[in-house]
CSV table of C-alpha atoms and ligand atoms in Angstrom, one decimal:
chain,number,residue,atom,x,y,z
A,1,UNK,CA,-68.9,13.9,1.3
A,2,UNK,CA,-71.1,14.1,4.5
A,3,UNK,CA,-74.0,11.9,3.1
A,4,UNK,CA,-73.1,8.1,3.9
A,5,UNK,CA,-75.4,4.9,3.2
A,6,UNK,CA,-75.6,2.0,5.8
A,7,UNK,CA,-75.5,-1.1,3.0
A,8,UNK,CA,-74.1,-0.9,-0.5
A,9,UNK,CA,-77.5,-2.0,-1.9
A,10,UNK,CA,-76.4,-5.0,-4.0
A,11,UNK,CA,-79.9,-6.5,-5.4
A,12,UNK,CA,-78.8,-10.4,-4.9
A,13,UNK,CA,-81.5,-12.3,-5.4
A,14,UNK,CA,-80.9,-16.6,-4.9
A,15,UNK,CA,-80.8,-19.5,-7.2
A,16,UNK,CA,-84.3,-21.0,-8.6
A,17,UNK,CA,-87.7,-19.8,-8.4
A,18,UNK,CA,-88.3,-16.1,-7.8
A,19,UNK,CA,-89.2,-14.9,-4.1
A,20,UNK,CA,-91.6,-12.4,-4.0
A,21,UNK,CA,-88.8,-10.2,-2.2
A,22,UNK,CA,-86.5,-10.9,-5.1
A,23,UNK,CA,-89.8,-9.7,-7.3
A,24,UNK,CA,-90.3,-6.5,-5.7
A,25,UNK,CA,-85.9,-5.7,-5.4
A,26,UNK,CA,-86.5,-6.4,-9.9
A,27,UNK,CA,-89.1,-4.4,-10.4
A,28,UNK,CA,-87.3,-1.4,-8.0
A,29,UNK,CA,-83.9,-1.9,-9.6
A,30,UNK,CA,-84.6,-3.2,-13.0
A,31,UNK,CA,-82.6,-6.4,-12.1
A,32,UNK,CA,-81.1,-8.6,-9.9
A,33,UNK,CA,-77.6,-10.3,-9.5
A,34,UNK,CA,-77.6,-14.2,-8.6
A,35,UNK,CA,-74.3,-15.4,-7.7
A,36,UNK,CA,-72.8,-19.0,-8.2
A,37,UNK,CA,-75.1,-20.0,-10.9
A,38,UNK,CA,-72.1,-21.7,-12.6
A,39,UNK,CA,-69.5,-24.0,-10.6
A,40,UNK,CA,-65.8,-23.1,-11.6
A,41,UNK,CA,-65.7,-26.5,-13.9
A,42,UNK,CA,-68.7,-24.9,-16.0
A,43,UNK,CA,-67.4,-21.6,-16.3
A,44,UNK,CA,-64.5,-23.0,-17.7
A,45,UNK,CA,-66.2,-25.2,-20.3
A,46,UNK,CA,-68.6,-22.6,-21.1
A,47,UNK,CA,-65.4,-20.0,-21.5
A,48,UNK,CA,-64.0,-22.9,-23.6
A,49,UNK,CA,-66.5,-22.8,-25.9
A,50,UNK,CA,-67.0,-18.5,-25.8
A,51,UNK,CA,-63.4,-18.6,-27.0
A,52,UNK,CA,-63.6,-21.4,-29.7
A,53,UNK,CA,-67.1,-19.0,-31.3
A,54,UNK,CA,-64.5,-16.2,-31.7
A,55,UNK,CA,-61.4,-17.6,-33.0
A,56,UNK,CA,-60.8,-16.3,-36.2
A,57,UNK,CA,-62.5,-13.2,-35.5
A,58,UNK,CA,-60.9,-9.9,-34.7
A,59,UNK,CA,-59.9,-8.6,-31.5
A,60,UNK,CA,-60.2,-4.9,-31.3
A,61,UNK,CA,-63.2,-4.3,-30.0
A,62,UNK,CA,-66.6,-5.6,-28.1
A,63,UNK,CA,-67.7,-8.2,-30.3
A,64,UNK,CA,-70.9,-9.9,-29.7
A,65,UNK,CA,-72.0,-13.3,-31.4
A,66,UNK,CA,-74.9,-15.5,-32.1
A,67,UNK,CA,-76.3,-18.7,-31.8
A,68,UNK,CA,-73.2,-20.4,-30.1
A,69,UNK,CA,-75.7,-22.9,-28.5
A,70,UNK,CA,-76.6,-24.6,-31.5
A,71,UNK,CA,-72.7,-25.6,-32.1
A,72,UNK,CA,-71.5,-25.7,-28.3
A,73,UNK,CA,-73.2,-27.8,-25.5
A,74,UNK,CA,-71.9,-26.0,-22.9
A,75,UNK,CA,-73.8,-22.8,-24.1
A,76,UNK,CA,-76.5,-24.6,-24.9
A,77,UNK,CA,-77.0,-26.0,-21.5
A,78,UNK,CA,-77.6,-22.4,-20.1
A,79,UNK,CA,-80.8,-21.9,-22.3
A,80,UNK,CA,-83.1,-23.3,-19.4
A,81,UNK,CA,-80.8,-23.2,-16.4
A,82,UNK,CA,-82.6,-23.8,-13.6
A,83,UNK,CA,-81.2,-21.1,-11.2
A,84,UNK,CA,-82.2,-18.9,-14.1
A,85,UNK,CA,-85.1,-19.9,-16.3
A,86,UNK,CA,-87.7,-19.9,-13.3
A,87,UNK,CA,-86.9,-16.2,-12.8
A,88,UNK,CA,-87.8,-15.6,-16.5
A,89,UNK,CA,-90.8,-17.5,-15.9
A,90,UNK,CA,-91.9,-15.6,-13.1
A,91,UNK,CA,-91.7,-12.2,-14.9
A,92,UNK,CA,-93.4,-12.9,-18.1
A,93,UNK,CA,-95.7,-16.2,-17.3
A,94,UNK,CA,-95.4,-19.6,-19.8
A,95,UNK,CA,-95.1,-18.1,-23.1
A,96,UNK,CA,-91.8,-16.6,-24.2
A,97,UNK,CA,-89.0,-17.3,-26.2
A,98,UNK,CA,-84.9,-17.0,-26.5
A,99,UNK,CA,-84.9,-13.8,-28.9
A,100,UNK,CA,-81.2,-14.0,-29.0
A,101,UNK,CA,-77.7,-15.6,-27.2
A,102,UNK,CA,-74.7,-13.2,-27.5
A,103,UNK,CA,-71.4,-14.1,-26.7
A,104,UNK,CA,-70.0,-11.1,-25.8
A,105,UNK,CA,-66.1,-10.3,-25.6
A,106,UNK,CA,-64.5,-7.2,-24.3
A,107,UNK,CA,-60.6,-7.4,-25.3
A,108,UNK,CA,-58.0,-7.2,-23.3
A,109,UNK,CA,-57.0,-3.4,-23.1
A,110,UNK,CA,-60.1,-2.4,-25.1
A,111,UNK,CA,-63.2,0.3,-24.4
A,112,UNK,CA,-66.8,0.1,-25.6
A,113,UNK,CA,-68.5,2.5,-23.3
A,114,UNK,CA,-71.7,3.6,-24.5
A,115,UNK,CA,-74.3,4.0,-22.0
A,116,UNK,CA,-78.1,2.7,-23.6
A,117,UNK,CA,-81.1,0.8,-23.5
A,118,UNK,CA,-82.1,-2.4,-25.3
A,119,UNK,CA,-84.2,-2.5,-28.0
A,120,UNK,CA,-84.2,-2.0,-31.5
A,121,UNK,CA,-83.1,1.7,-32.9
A,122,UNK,CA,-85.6,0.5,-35.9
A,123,UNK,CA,-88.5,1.1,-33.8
A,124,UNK,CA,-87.4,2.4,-30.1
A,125,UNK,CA,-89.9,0.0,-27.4
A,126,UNK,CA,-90.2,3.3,-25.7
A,127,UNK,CA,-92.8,4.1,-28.4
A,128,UNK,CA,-94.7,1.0,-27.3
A,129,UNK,CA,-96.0,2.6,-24.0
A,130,UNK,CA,-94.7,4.2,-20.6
A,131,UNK,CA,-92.6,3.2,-18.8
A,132,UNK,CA,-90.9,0.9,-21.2
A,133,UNK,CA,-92.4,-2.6,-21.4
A,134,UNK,CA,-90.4,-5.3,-20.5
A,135,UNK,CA,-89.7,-7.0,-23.9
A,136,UNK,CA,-86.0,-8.5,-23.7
A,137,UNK,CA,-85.0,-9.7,-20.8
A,138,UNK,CA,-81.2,-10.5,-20.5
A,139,UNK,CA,-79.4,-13.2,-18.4
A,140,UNK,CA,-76.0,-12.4,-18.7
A,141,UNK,CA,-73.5,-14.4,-17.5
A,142,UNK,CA,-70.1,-13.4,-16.5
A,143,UNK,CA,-67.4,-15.9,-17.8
A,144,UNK,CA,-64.6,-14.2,-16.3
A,145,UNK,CA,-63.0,-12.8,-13.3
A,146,UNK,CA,-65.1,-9.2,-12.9
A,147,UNK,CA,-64.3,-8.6,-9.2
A,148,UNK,CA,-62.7,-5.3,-9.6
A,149,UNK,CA,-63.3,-2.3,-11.8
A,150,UNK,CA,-62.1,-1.5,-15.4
A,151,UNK,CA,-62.6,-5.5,-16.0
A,152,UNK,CA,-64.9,-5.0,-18.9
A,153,UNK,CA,-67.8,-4.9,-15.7
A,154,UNK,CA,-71.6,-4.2,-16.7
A,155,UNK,CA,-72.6,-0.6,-15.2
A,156,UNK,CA,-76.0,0.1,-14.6
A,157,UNK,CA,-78.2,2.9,-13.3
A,158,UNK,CA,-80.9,1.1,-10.9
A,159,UNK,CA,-84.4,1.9,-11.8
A,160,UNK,CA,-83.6,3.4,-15.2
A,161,UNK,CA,-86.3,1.5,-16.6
A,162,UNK,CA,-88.6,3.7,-15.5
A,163,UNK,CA,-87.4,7.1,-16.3
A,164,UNK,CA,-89.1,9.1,-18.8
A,165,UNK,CA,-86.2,10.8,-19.8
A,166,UNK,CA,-82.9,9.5,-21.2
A,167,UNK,CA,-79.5,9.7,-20.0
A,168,UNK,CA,-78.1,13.4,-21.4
A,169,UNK,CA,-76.3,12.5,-24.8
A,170,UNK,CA,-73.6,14.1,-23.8
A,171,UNK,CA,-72.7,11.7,-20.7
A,172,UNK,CA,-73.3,8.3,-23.3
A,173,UNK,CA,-69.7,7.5,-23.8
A,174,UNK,CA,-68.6,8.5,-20.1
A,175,UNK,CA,-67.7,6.2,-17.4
A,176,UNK,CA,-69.1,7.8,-14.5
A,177,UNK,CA,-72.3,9.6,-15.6
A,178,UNK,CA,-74.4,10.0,-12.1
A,179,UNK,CA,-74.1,9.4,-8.3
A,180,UNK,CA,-76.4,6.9,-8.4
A,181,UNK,CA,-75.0,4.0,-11.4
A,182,UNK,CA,-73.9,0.8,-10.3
A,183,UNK,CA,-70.7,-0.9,-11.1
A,184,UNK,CA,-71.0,-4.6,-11.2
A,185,UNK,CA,-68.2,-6.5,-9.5
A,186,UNK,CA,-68.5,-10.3,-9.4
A,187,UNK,CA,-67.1,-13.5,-9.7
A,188,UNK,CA,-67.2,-15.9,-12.6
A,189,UNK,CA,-70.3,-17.7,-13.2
A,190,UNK,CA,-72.3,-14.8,-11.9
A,191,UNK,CA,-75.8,-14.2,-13.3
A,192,UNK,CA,-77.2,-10.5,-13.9
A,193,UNK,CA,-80.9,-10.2,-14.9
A,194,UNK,CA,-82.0,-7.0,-16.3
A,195,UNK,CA,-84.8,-5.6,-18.2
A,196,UNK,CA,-84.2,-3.8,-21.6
A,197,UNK,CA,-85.3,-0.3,-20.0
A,198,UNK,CA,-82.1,-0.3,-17.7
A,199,UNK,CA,-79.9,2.3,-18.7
A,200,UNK,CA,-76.6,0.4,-19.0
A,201,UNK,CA,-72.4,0.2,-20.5
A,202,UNK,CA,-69.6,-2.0,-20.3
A,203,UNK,CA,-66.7,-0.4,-18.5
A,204,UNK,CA,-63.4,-0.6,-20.2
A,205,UNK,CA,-61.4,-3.7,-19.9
A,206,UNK,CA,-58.3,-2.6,-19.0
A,207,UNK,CA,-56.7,-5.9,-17.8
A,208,UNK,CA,-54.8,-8.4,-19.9
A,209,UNK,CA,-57.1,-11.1,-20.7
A,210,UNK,CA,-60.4,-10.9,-22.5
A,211,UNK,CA,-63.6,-10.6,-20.8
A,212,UNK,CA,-66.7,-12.5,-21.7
A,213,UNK,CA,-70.2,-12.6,-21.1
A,214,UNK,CA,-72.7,-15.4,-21.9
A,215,UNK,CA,-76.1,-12.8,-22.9
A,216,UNK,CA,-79.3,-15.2,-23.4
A,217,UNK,CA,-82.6,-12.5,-24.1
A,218,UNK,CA,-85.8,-14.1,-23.4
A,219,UNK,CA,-88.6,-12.1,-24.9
A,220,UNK,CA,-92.6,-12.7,-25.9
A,221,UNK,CA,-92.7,-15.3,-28.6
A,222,UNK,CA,-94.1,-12.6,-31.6
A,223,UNK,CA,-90.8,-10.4,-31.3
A,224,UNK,CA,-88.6,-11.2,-34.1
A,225,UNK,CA,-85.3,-13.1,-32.9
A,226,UNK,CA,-82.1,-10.9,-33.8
A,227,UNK,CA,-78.9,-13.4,-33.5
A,228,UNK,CA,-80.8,-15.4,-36.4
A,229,UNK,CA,-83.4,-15.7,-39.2
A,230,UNK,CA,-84.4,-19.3,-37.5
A,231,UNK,CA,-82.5,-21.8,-36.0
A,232,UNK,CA,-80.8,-25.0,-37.2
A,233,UNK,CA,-83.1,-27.6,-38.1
A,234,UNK,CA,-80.3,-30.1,-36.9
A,235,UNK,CA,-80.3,-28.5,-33.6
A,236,UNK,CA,-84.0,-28.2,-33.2
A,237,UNK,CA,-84.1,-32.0,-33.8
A,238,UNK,CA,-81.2,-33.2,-31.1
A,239,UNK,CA,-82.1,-31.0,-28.5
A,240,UNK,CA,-84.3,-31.3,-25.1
A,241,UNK,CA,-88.3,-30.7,-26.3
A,242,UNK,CA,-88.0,-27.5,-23.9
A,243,UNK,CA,-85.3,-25.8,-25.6
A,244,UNK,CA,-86.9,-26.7,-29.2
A,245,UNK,CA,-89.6,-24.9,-27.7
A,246,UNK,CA,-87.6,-22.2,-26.1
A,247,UNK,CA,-86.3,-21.4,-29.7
A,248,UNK,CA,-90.0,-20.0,-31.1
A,249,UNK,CA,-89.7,-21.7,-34.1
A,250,UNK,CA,-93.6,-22.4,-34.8
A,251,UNK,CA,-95.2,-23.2,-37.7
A,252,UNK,CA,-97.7,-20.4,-37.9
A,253,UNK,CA,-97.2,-18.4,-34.8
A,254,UNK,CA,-99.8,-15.9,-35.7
A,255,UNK,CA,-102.9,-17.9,-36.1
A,256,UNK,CA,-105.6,-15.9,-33.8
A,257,UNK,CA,-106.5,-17.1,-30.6
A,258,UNK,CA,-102.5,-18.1,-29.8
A,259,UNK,CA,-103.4,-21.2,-31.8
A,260,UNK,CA,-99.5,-21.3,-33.3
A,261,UNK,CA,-98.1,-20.8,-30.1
A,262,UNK,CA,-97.9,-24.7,-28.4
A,263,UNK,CA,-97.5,-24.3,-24.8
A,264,UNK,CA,-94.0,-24.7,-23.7
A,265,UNK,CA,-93.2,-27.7,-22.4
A,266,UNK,CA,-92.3,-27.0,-18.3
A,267,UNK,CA,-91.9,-30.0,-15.8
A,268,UNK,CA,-94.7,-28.9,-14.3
A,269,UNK,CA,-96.9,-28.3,-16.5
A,270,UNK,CA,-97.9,-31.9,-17.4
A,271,UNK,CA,-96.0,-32.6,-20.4
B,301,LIG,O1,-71.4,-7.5,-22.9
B,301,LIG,C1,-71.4,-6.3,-22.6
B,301,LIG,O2,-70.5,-5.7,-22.0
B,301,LIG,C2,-72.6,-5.4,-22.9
B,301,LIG,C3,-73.4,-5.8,-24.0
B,301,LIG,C4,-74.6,-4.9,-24.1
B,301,LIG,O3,-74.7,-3.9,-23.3
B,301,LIG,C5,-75.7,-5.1,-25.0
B,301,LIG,O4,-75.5,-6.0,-25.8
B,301,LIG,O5,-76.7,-4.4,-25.0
């Protein structure tokens, strides 16, 4: 090879609020990586808990599921994390909701690759307008070791988003499908933010152990949440007045005017 590159163009971005530089490096790449998020005593609870949502379930292949915060504190605890939740606020302003929270294992010795973009295949969002609105955006945070390759790592392909043309069918379920994709490496309790128009895949997980990710979508409050129908009434009533809020469960949330949507309740905003 005889072209070489001076930095390996890692988009890290810093706990909290977003800068505008971290701004600009998400709306370039699609996302940005924000390392220790999680101190090693919460990634372990929070892998605790990932592990006790899939006992009893099988283990062959990636596996993601739902709602886990409304039985596990430690999962529930990363729906408004506040090296996280600013950076959702600063991308879609004070309305939005959780549309969904996957827990996500890749098995030991087990391969999912298949390279797409998030949405719903019942109605694509690239019919919604170009380039692809964001609509779900996903925190996704890594619960175990993913500091070398073939660990069940997220690949992505920076600035995917806003390609009008997919990635060739034909490349979907390879590893390496262009010069220019991005193999995550990172530590536990490593956050990745992307937008649902990044062209992405898990890489295989060919290590041992299981890998799991912690995936929390926020979306505007009138899509349609996907990991449930609504939430627990029980959890609605023990948890923070934030979170209840976070969930989207209004009363009539399509009154005109916004009327069903009650402002969320921020710190700062008074409440
Ligand atoms: O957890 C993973 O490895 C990937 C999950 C994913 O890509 C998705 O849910 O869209």
């Amino acid at each position: 090879m005889q072209t070489t590159m001076v930095n390996e163009m890692i988009p890290l971005a810093q706990p909290g609020p977003m800068t505008d530089a971290e701004r600009f490096m998400f709306e370039c790449f699609g996302y940005i990586i924000i390392e220790d998020v999680l101190s090693q005593d919460e990634v372990e609870e929070t892998l605790e808990a990932t592990k006790r949502l899939h006992e009893g379930h099988p283990k062959e292949r990636l596996l993601q599921l739902g709602k886990g915060f409304e039985t596990e504190p430690a999962i529930e605890r990363l729906i408004d994390h506040p090296a996280v939740l600013p950076k959702v606020r600063a991308l879609y302003g004070d309305r939005f909701v959780l549309q969904a929270a996957w827990c996500t294992v890749q098995p030991a010795g087990s391969q999912s690759v298949g390279w797409h973009q998030d949405g719903s295949s019942a109605y694509d969002f690239k019919q919604l307008a170009y380039p692809v609105p964001l609509v779900q955006l996903r925190a996704s945070y890594n619960l175990t070791d993913q500091s070398e390759l073939f660990m069940g790592n997220m690949m992505m392909i920076p600035g995917s988003h806003r390609s009008p043309v997919g990635l060739p069918n034909e490349l979907r379920k390879e590893i390496n499908v262009s010069p220019i994709q991005h193999i995550i490496q990172c530590k536990p309790g490593t956050v990745l933010l992307f937008h649902n128009g990044v062209w992405h895949s898990p890489m295989p997980n060919n290590r041992d152990f299981d890998r799991y990710n912690m995936h929390f979508i926020y979306s505007p409050p009138w899509l349609r949440r996907s990991d449930r129908f609504e939430t627990d009434p029980a959890f609605l009533e023990r948890t923070t007045p934030l979170r209840r809020a976070l969930m989207g469960d209004y009363e009539r949330p399509d009154t005109p005017f916004a009327g069903g949507f009650p402002a969320i309740p921020f710190e700062d905003n008074g409440h």
